[in-house]
Amino acid sequence: MNTLICQSCGWPFTTATAATNRDRSVNTDYCRDCYQDGAFTDKSLSLHQLEVKLLEMAEVHEDISLEEAQQLIKKLPELKRWRLENI
Ligand SMILES: [Zn+2]
C-alpha cells in the first residue's frame, strides 16, 4: 500500500484513510482528518494553529516525539495547502 503525505497536516496516510472529493471519489492530496467531501474539515485553521496542534500532539502521544513534530513543522510551508495561502 502506498504511503502518502497529507498536503495539509504533513502526516503520513494511506489510500484507505485518504480524503474524499464532493463526488465521493478519493482525493490523495489530503488525509480524511483534514479534508472530507470536497472541503477542509477545519477551514479556518491557520498554519500557526496547526503548528500548535502538532506540538500538543507530541506531548500527548508517546509515539510522536517533540523532535518529530518539529521536523514536521519545518516542512509545513512546502505543503500544497500552505503554499496556496502565501500566494
Ligand atoms: Zn491531514
PDB file of N, CA and C and ligand atoms in Angstrom:
ATOM      1  N   MET A   1       0.833  -1.195   0.000  1.00  0.00           N
ATOM      2  CA  MET A   1       0.000   0.000   0.000  1.00  0.00           C
ATOM      3  C   MET A   1       0.871   1.250   0.000  1.00  0.00           C
ATOM      4  N   ASN A   2       0.471   2.234  -0.770  1.00  0.00           N
ATOM      5  CA  ASN A   2       1.219   3.481  -0.846  1.00  0.00           C
ATOM      6  C   ASN A   2       1.037   4.337   0.406  1.00  0.00           C
ATOM      7  N   THR A   3       2.143   4.849   0.906  1.00  0.00           N
ATOM      8  CA  THR A   3       2.030   5.821   1.985  1.00  0.00           C
ATOM      9  C   THR A   3       2.112   7.203   1.364  1.00  0.00           C
ATOM     10  N   LEU A   4       1.129   8.023   1.691  1.00  0.00           N
ATOM     11  CA  LEU A   4       1.067   9.372   1.136  1.00  0.00           C
ATOM     12  C   LEU A   4       1.275  10.369   2.261  1.00  0.00           C
ATOM     13  N   ILE A   5       1.656  11.584   1.904  1.00  0.00           N
ATOM     14  CA  ILE A   5       1.820  12.637   2.895  1.00  0.00           C
ATOM     15  C   ILE A   5       0.696  13.651   2.709  1.00  0.00           C
ATOM     16  N   CYS A   6      -0.011  13.892   3.777  1.00  0.00           N
ATOM     17  CA  CYS A   6      -1.116  14.841   3.702  1.00  0.00           C
ATOM     18  C   CYS A   6      -0.579  16.242   3.406  1.00  0.00           C
ATOM     19  N   GLN A   7      -1.153  16.901   2.393  1.00  0.00           N
ATOM     20  CA  GLN A   7      -0.697  18.233   1.987  1.00  0.00           C
ATOM     21  C   GLN A   7      -1.304  19.344   2.848  1.00  0.00           C
ATOM     22  N   SER A   8      -1.886  18.949   3.966  1.00  0.00           N
ATOM     23  CA  SER A   8      -2.385  19.937   4.920  1.00  0.00           C
ATOM     24  C   SER A   8      -1.665  19.806   6.254  1.00  0.00           C
ATOM     25  N   CYS A   9      -1.708  18.584   6.839  1.00  0.00           N
ATOM     26  CA  CYS A   9      -1.116  18.418   8.165  1.00  0.00           C
ATOM     27  C   CYS A   9       0.273  17.787   8.118  1.00  0.00           C
ATOM     28  N   GLY A  10       0.706  17.310   6.952  1.00  0.00           N
ATOM     29  CA  GLY A  10       2.040  16.731   6.820  1.00  0.00           C
ATOM     30  C   GLY A  10       2.173  15.327   7.362  1.00  0.00           C
ATOM     31  N   TRP A  11       1.061  14.771   7.803  1.00  0.00           N
ATOM     32  CA  TRP A  11       1.068  13.440   8.401  1.00  0.00           C
ATOM     33  C   TRP A  11       0.960  12.363   7.321  1.00  0.00           C
ATOM     34  N   PRO A  12       1.665  11.219   7.488  1.00  0.00           N
ATOM     35  CA  PRO A  12       1.512  10.142   6.504  1.00  0.00           C
ATOM     36  C   PRO A  12       0.137   9.475   6.603  1.00  0.00           C
ATOM     37  N   PHE A  13      -0.403   9.087   5.475  1.00  0.00           N
ATOM     38  CA  PHE A  13      -1.660   8.352   5.463  1.00  0.00           C
ATOM     39  C   PHE A  13      -1.656   7.394   4.284  1.00  0.00           C
ATOM     40  N   THR A  14      -2.639   6.503   4.236  1.00  0.00           N
ATOM     41  CA  THR A  14      -2.748   5.561   3.117  1.00  0.00           C
ATOM     42  C   THR A  14      -4.034   5.840   2.339  1.00  0.00           C
ATOM     43  N   THR A  15      -4.182   5.202   1.196  1.00  0.00           N
ATOM     44  CA  THR A  15      -5.390   5.434   0.394  1.00  0.00           C
ATOM     45  C   THR A  15      -6.648   5.041   1.166  1.00  0.00           C
ATOM     46  N   ALA A  16      -6.503   4.167   2.152  1.00  0.00           N
ATOM     47  CA  ALA A  16      -7.658   3.754   2.960  1.00  0.00           C
ATOM     48  C   ALA A  16      -8.173   4.882   3.843  1.00  0.00           C
ATOM     49  N   THR A  17      -7.288   5.820   4.185  1.00  0.00           N
ATOM     50  CA  THR A  17      -7.705   6.945   5.027  1.00  0.00           C
ATOM     51  C   THR A  17      -7.573   8.273   4.281  1.00  0.00           C
ATOM     52  N   ALA A  18      -7.585   8.204   2.942  1.00  0.00           N
ATOM     53  CA  ALA A  18      -7.454   9.404   2.126  1.00  0.00           C
ATOM     54  C   ALA A  18      -8.740  10.224   2.136  1.00  0.00           C
ATOM     55  N   ALA A  19      -8.597  11.495   1.776  1.00  0.00           N
ATOM     56  CA  ALA A  19      -9.746  12.401   1.733  1.00  0.00           C
ATOM     57  C   ALA A  19     -10.681  12.033   0.588  1.00  0.00           C
ATOM     58  N   THR A  20     -11.877  12.617   0.613  1.00  0.00           N
ATOM     59  CA  THR A  20     -12.841  12.388  -0.459  1.00  0.00           C
ATOM     60  C   THR A  20     -13.249  13.703  -1.094  1.00  0.00           C
ATOM     61  N   ASN A  21     -13.475  13.653  -2.402  1.00  0.00           N
ATOM     62  CA  ASN A  21     -13.979  14.814  -3.128  1.00  0.00           C
ATOM     63  C   ASN A  21     -15.498  14.881  -2.987  1.00  0.00           C
ATOM     64  N   ARG A  22     -16.079  15.964  -3.523  1.00  0.00           N
ATOM     65  CA  ARG A  22     -17.522  16.143  -3.412  1.00  0.00           C
ATOM     66  C   ARG A  22     -18.305  15.003  -4.055  1.00  0.00           C
ATOM     67  N   ASP A  23     -17.736  14.444  -5.119  1.00  0.00           N
ATOM     68  CA  ASP A  23     -18.423  13.337  -5.796  1.00  0.00           C
ATOM     69  C   ASP A  23     -18.053  11.978  -5.190  1.00  0.00           C
ATOM     70  N   ARG A  24     -17.459  12.020  -4.002  1.00  0.00           N
ATOM     71  CA  ARG A  24     -17.091  10.815  -3.244  1.00  0.00           C
ATOM     72  C   ARG A  24     -15.892  10.061  -3.829  1.00  0.00           C
ATOM     73  N   SER A  25     -15.241  10.600  -4.852  1.00  0.00           N
ATOM     74  CA  SER A  25     -14.025   9.975  -5.337  1.00  0.00           C
ATOM     75  C   SER A  25     -12.897  10.283  -4.350  1.00  0.00           C
ATOM     76  N   VAL A  26     -11.818   9.499  -4.436  1.00  0.00           N
ATOM     77  CA  VAL A  26     -10.732   9.642  -3.475  1.00  0.00           C
ATOM     78  C   VAL A  26      -9.812  10.795  -3.859  1.00  0.00           C
ATOM     79  N   ASN A  27      -9.442  11.598  -2.889  1.00  0.00           N
ATOM     80  CA  ASN A  27      -8.507  12.698  -3.077  1.00  0.00           C
ATOM     81  C   ASN A  27      -7.236  12.347  -2.305  1.00  0.00           C
ATOM     82  N   THR A  28      -6.173  12.043  -3.056  1.00  0.00           N
ATOM     83  CA  THR A  28      -4.952  11.560  -2.405  1.00  0.00           C
ATOM     84  C   THR A  28      -4.018  12.687  -1.974  1.00  0.00           C
ATOM     85  N   ASP A  29      -4.452  13.942  -2.086  1.00  0.00           N
ATOM     86  CA  ASP A  29      -3.629  15.063  -1.604  1.00  0.00           C
ATOM     87  C   ASP A  29      -3.714  15.201  -0.091  1.00  0.00           C
ATOM     88  N   TYR A  30      -4.861  14.824   0.465  1.00  0.00           N
ATOM     89  CA  TYR A  30      -5.093  15.069   1.881  1.00  0.00           C
ATOM     90  C   TYR A  30      -5.587  13.825   2.610  1.00  0.00           C
ATOM     91  N   CYS A  31      -5.409  13.823   3.937  1.00  0.00           N
ATOM     92  CA  CYS A  31      -5.962  12.742   4.743  1.00  0.00           C
ATOM     93  C   CYS A  31      -7.411  13.077   5.093  1.00  0.00           C
ATOM     94  N   ARG A  32      -8.115  12.083   5.570  1.00  0.00           N
ATOM     95  CA  ARG A  32      -9.540  12.243   5.858  1.00  0.00           C
ATOM     96  C   ARG A  32      -9.782  13.173   7.050  1.00  0.00           C
ATOM     97  N   ASP A  33      -8.800  13.288   7.913  1.00  0.00           N
ATOM     98  CA  ASP A  33      -8.945  14.187   9.061  1.00  0.00           C
ATOM     99  C   ASP A  33      -9.018  15.650   8.624  1.00  0.00           C
ATOM    100  N   CYS A  34      -8.295  15.953   7.540  1.00  0.00           N
ATOM    101  CA  CYS A  34      -8.186  17.344   7.103  1.00  0.00           C
ATOM    102  C   CYS A  34      -9.230  17.722   6.061  1.00  0.00           C
ATOM    103  N   TYR A  35      -9.628  16.768   5.235  1.00  0.00           N
ATOM    104  CA  TYR A  35     -10.426  17.091   4.051  1.00  0.00           C
ATOM    105  C   TYR A  35     -11.484  16.024   3.826  1.00  0.00           C
ATOM    106  N   GLN A  36     -12.713  16.424   3.731  1.00  0.00           N
ATOM    107  CA  GLN A  36     -13.807  15.472   3.510  1.00  0.00           C
ATOM    108  C   GLN A  36     -14.841  16.048   2.566  1.00  0.00           C
ATOM    109  N   ASP A  37     -15.299  15.238   1.618  1.00  0.00           N
ATOM    110  CA  ASP A  37     -16.369  15.623   0.691  1.00  0.00           C
ATOM    111  C   ASP A  37     -16.106  16.968   0.018  1.00  0.00           C
ATOM    112  N   GLY A  38     -14.860  17.185  -0.397  1.00  0.00           N
ATOM    113  CA  GLY A  38     -14.534  18.363  -1.194  1.00  0.00           C
ATOM    114  C   GLY A  38     -14.230  19.622  -0.420  1.00  0.00           C
ATOM    115  N   ALA A  39     -14.098  19.535   0.905  1.00  0.00           N
ATOM    116  CA  ALA A  39     -13.806  20.743   1.683  1.00  0.00           C
ATOM    117  C   ALA A  39     -12.922  20.407   2.883  1.00  0.00           C
ATOM    118  N   PHE A  40     -12.146  21.386   3.320  1.00  0.00           N
ATOM    119  CA  PHE A  40     -11.345  21.188   4.520  1.00  0.00           C
ATOM    120  C   PHE A  40     -12.266  21.070   5.732  1.00  0.00           C
ATOM    121  N   THR A  41     -11.963  20.148   6.637  1.00  0.00           N
ATOM    122  CA  THR A  41     -12.811  19.959   7.816  1.00  0.00           C
ATOM    123  C   THR A  41     -12.708  21.169   8.741  1.00  0.00           C
ATOM    124  N   ASP A  42     -11.547  21.802   8.749  1.00  0.00           N
ATOM    125  CA  ASP A  42     -11.369  22.999   9.568  1.00  0.00           C
ATOM    126  C   ASP A  42     -10.879  24.124   8.661  1.00  0.00           C
ATOM    127  N   LYS A  43     -11.820  24.841   8.069  1.00  0.00           N
ATOM    128  CA  LYS A  43     -11.475  25.844   7.057  1.00  0.00           C
ATOM    129  C   LYS A  43     -10.702  27.022   7.630  1.00  0.00           C
ATOM    130  N   SER A  44     -10.920  27.311   8.907  1.00  0.00           N
ATOM    131  CA  SER A  44     -10.294  28.491   9.485  1.00  0.00           C
ATOM    132  C   SER A  44      -8.914  28.206  10.075  1.00  0.00           C
ATOM    133  N   LEU A  45      -8.494  26.942   9.972  1.00  0.00           N
ATOM    134  CA  LEU A  45      -7.198  26.558  10.533  1.00  0.00           C
ATOM    135  C   LEU A  45      -6.070  27.367   9.883  1.00  0.00           C
ATOM    136  N   SER A  46      -5.239  27.970  10.695  1.00  0.00           N
ATOM    137  CA  SER A  46      -4.090  28.690  10.164  1.00  0.00           C
ATOM    138  C   SER A  46      -2.842  27.843  10.362  1.00  0.00           C
ATOM    139  N   LEU A  47      -1.791  28.222   9.657  1.00  0.00           N
ATOM    140  CA  LEU A  47      -0.545  27.484   9.773  1.00  0.00           C
ATOM    141  C   LEU A  47      -0.036  27.501  11.212  1.00  0.00           C
ATOM    142  N   HIS A  48      -0.191  28.631  11.858  1.00  0.00           N
ATOM    143  CA  HIS A  48       0.250  28.738  13.246  1.00  0.00           C
ATOM    144  C   HIS A  48      -0.548  27.802  14.162  1.00  0.00           C
ATOM    145  N   GLN A  49      -1.862  27.765  13.975  1.00  0.00           N
ATOM    146  CA  GLN A  49      -2.704  26.874  14.788  1.00  0.00           C
ATOM    147  C   GLN A  49      -2.309  25.419  14.592  1.00  0.00           C
ATOM    148  N   LEU A  50      -1.973  25.083  13.352  1.00  0.00           N
ATOM    149  CA  LEU A  50      -1.566  23.715  13.059  1.00  0.00           C
ATOM    150  C   LEU A  50      -0.251  23.379  13.772  1.00  0.00           C
ATOM    151  N   GLU A  51       0.669  24.323  13.786  1.00  0.00           N
ATOM    152  CA  GLU A  51       1.944  24.126  14.489  1.00  0.00           C
ATOM    153  C   GLU A  51       1.702  23.840  15.972  1.00  0.00           C
ATOM    154  N   VAL A  52       0.825  24.625  16.577  1.00  0.00           N
ATOM    155  CA  VAL A  52       0.498  24.447  17.991  1.00  0.00           C
ATOM    156  C   VAL A  52      -0.125  23.069  18.215  1.00  0.00           C
ATOM    157  N   LYS A  53      -1.022  22.705  17.304  1.00  0.00           N
ATOM    158  CA  LYS A  53      -1.719  21.408  17.393  1.00  0.00           C
ATOM    159  C   LYS A  53      -0.715  20.243  17.332  1.00  0.00           C
ATOM    160  N   LEU A  54       0.246  20.339  16.436  1.00  0.00           N
ATOM    161  CA  LEU A  54       1.233  19.266  16.282  1.00  0.00           C
ATOM    162  C   LEU A  54       2.107  19.143  17.531  1.00  0.00           C
ATOM    163  N   LEU A  55       2.462  20.276  18.122  1.00  0.00           N
ATOM    164  CA  LEU A  55       3.274  20.249  19.339  1.00  0.00           C
ATOM    165  C   LEU A  55       2.476  19.643  20.496  1.00  0.00           C
ATOM    166  N   GLU A  56       1.175  19.955  20.543  1.00  0.00           N
ATOM    167  CA  GLU A  56       0.308  19.374  21.568  1.00  0.00           C
ATOM    168  C   GLU A  56       0.199  17.869  21.388  1.00  0.00           C
ATOM    169  N   MET A  57       0.085  17.439  20.120  1.00  0.00           N
ATOM    170  CA  MET A  57       0.005  16.009  19.833  1.00  0.00           C
ATOM    171  C   MET A  57       1.256  15.282  20.310  1.00  0.00           C
ATOM    172  N   ALA A  58       2.403  15.925  20.119  1.00  0.00           N
ATOM    173  CA  ALA A  58       3.669  15.322  20.535  1.00  0.00           C
ATOM    174  C   ALA A  58       3.719  15.146  22.053  1.00  0.00           C
ATOM    175  N   GLU A  59       3.073  16.075  22.758  1.00  0.00           N
ATOM    176  CA  GLU A  59       3.053  15.977  24.221  1.00  0.00           C
ATOM    177  C   GLU A  59       2.138  14.855  24.693  1.00  0.00           C
ATOM    178  N   VAL A  60       1.022  14.680  23.986  1.00  0.00           N
ATOM    179  CA  VAL A  60       0.013  13.707  24.390  1.00  0.00           C
ATOM    180  C   VAL A  60       0.369  12.289  23.949  1.00  0.00           C
ATOM    181  N   HIS A  61       0.832  12.151  22.700  1.00  0.00           N
ATOM    182  CA  HIS A  61       1.092  10.823  22.148  1.00  0.00           C
ATOM    183  C   HIS A  61       2.541  10.388  22.380  1.00  0.00           C
ATOM    184  N   GLU A  62       2.677   9.216  22.946  1.00  0.00           N
ATOM    185  CA  GLU A  62       4.025   8.721  23.213  1.00  0.00           C
ATOM    186  C   GLU A  62       4.782   8.343  21.946  1.00  0.00           C
ATOM    187  N   ASP A  63       4.044   7.983  20.896  1.00  0.00           N
ATOM    188  CA  ASP A  63       4.711   7.552  19.663  1.00  0.00           C
ATOM    189  C   ASP A  63       5.147   8.720  18.770  1.00  0.00           C
ATOM    190  N   ILE A  64       4.846   9.937  19.186  1.00  0.00           N
ATOM    191  CA  ILE A  64       5.317  11.108  18.442  1.00  0.00           C
ATOM    192  C   ILE A  64       6.261  11.896  19.345  1.00  0.00           C
ATOM    193  N   SER A  65       7.515  12.017  18.934  1.00  0.00           N
ATOM    194  CA  SER A  65       8.453  12.767  19.762  1.00  0.00           C
ATOM    195  C   SER A  65       8.390  14.248  19.397  1.00  0.00           C
ATOM    196  N   LEU A  66       8.870  15.078  20.297  1.00  0.00           N
ATOM    197  CA  LEU A  66       8.898  16.514  20.059  1.00  0.00           C
ATOM    198  C   LEU A  66       9.752  16.832  18.828  1.00  0.00           C
ATOM    199  N   GLU A  67      10.845  16.079  18.662  1.00  0.00           N
ATOM    200  CA  GLU A  67      11.722  16.287  17.505  1.00  0.00           C
ATOM    201  C   GLU A  67      10.978  16.016  16.202  1.00  0.00           C
ATOM    202  N   GLU A  68      10.193  14.933  16.212  1.00  0.00           N
ATOM    203  CA  GLU A  68       9.411  14.586  15.020  1.00  0.00           C
ATOM    204  C   GLU A  68       8.430  15.687  14.672  1.00  0.00           C
ATOM    205  N   ALA A  69       7.758  16.196  15.688  1.00  0.00           N
ATOM    206  CA  ALA A  69       6.791  17.266  15.475  1.00  0.00           C
ATOM    207  C   ALA A  69       7.482  18.506  14.927  1.00  0.00           C
ATOM    208  N   GLN A  70       8.647  18.819  15.460  1.00  0.00           N
ATOM    209  CA  GLN A  70       9.378  19.999  14.998  1.00  0.00           C
ATOM    210  C   GLN A  70       9.874  19.844  13.559  1.00  0.00           C
ATOM    211  N   GLN A  71      10.305  18.612  13.219  1.00  0.00           N
ATOM    212  CA  GLN A  71      10.709  18.320  11.837  1.00  0.00           C
ATOM    213  C   GLN A  71       9.543  18.543  10.882  1.00  0.00           C
ATOM    214  N   LEU A  72       8.389  18.053  11.308  1.00  0.00           N
ATOM    215  CA  LEU A  72       7.169  18.156  10.515  1.00  0.00           C
ATOM    216  C   LEU A  72       6.788  19.626  10.301  1.00  0.00           C
ATOM    217  N   ILE A  73       6.868  20.405  11.364  1.00  0.00           N
ATOM    218  CA  ILE A  73       6.502  21.816  11.317  1.00  0.00           C
ATOM    219  C   ILE A  73       7.383  22.575  10.320  1.00  0.00           C
ATOM    220  N   LYS A  74       8.656  22.205  10.257  1.00  0.00           N
ATOM    221  CA  LYS A  74       9.573  22.854   9.320  1.00  0.00           C
ATOM    222  C   LYS A  74       9.162  22.624   7.869  1.00  0.00           C
ATOM    223  N   LYS A  75       8.523  21.474   7.623  1.00  0.00           N
ATOM    224  CA  LYS A  75       8.143  21.130   6.249  1.00  0.00           C
ATOM    225  C   LYS A  75       6.764  21.651   5.861  1.00  0.00           C
ATOM    226  N   LEU A  76       6.004  22.115   6.821  1.00  0.00           N
ATOM    227  CA  LEU A  76       4.626  22.535   6.537  1.00  0.00           C
ATOM    228  C   LEU A  76       4.510  23.596   5.434  1.00  0.00           C
ATOM    229  N   PRO A  77       5.367  24.618   5.415  1.00  0.00           N
ATOM    230  CA  PRO A  77       5.215  25.648   4.379  1.00  0.00           C
ATOM    231  C   PRO A  77       5.402  25.121   2.952  1.00  0.00           C
ATOM    232  N   GLU A  78       5.977  23.916   2.813  1.00  0.00           N
ATOM    233  CA  GLU A  78       6.161  23.332   1.476  1.00  0.00           C
ATOM    234  C   GLU A  78       4.901  22.613   1.001  1.00  0.00           C
ATOM    235  N   LEU A  79       3.975  22.380   1.892  1.00  0.00           N
ATOM    236  CA  LEU A  79       2.788  21.617   1.537  1.00  0.00           C
ATOM    237  C   LEU A  79       1.807  22.466   0.735  1.00  0.00           C
ATOM    238  N   LYS A  80       1.028  21.775  -0.093  1.00  0.00           N
ATOM    239  CA  LYS A  80       0.127  22.419  -1.034  1.00  0.00           C
ATOM    240  C   LYS A  80      -0.835  23.422  -0.372  1.00  0.00           C
ATOM    241  N   ARG A  81      -1.435  23.016   0.734  1.00  0.00           N
ATOM    242  CA  ARG A  81      -2.427  23.893   1.366  1.00  0.00           C
ATOM    243  C   ARG A  81      -1.814  25.217   1.800  1.00  0.00           C
ATOM    244  N   TRP A  82      -0.607  25.170   2.352  1.00  0.00           N
ATOM    245  CA  TRP A  82       0.011  26.367   2.926  1.00  0.00           C
ATOM    246  C   TRP A  82       0.775  27.165   1.885  1.00  0.00           C
ATOM    247  N   ARG A  83       1.198  26.518   0.820  1.00  0.00           N
ATOM    248  CA  ARG A  83       1.808  27.251  -0.283  1.00  0.00           C
ATOM    249  C   ARG A  83       0.776  28.162  -0.924  1.00  0.00           C
ATOM    250  N   LEU A  84      -0.423  27.622  -1.117  1.00  0.00           N
ATOM    251  CA  LEU A  84      -1.502  28.391  -1.751  1.00  0.00           C
ATOM    252  C   LEU A  84      -1.839  29.627  -0.936  1.00  0.00           C
ATOM    253  N   GLU A  85      -1.782  29.463   0.393  1.00  0.00           N
ATOM    254  CA  GLU A  85      -2.130  30.558   1.276  1.00  0.00           C
ATOM    255  C   GLU A  85      -1.185  31.744   1.095  1.00  0.00           C
ATOM    256  N   ASN A  86       0.053  31.458   0.688  1.00  0.00           N
ATOM    257  CA  ASN A  86       1.062  32.505   0.615  1.00  0.00           C
ATOM    258  C   ASN A  86       1.057  33.270  -0.712  1.00  0.00           C
ATOM    259  N   ILE A  87       0.272  32.813  -1.671  1.00  0.00           N
ATOM    260  CA  ILE A  87       0.264  33.480  -2.979  1.00  0.00           C
ATOM    261  C   ILE A  87      -0.467  34.827  -2.887  1.00  0.00           C
TER     262      ILE A  87
HETATM  263 ZN    ZN B   1      -4.136  15.819   7.107  1.00  0.00          ZN
END
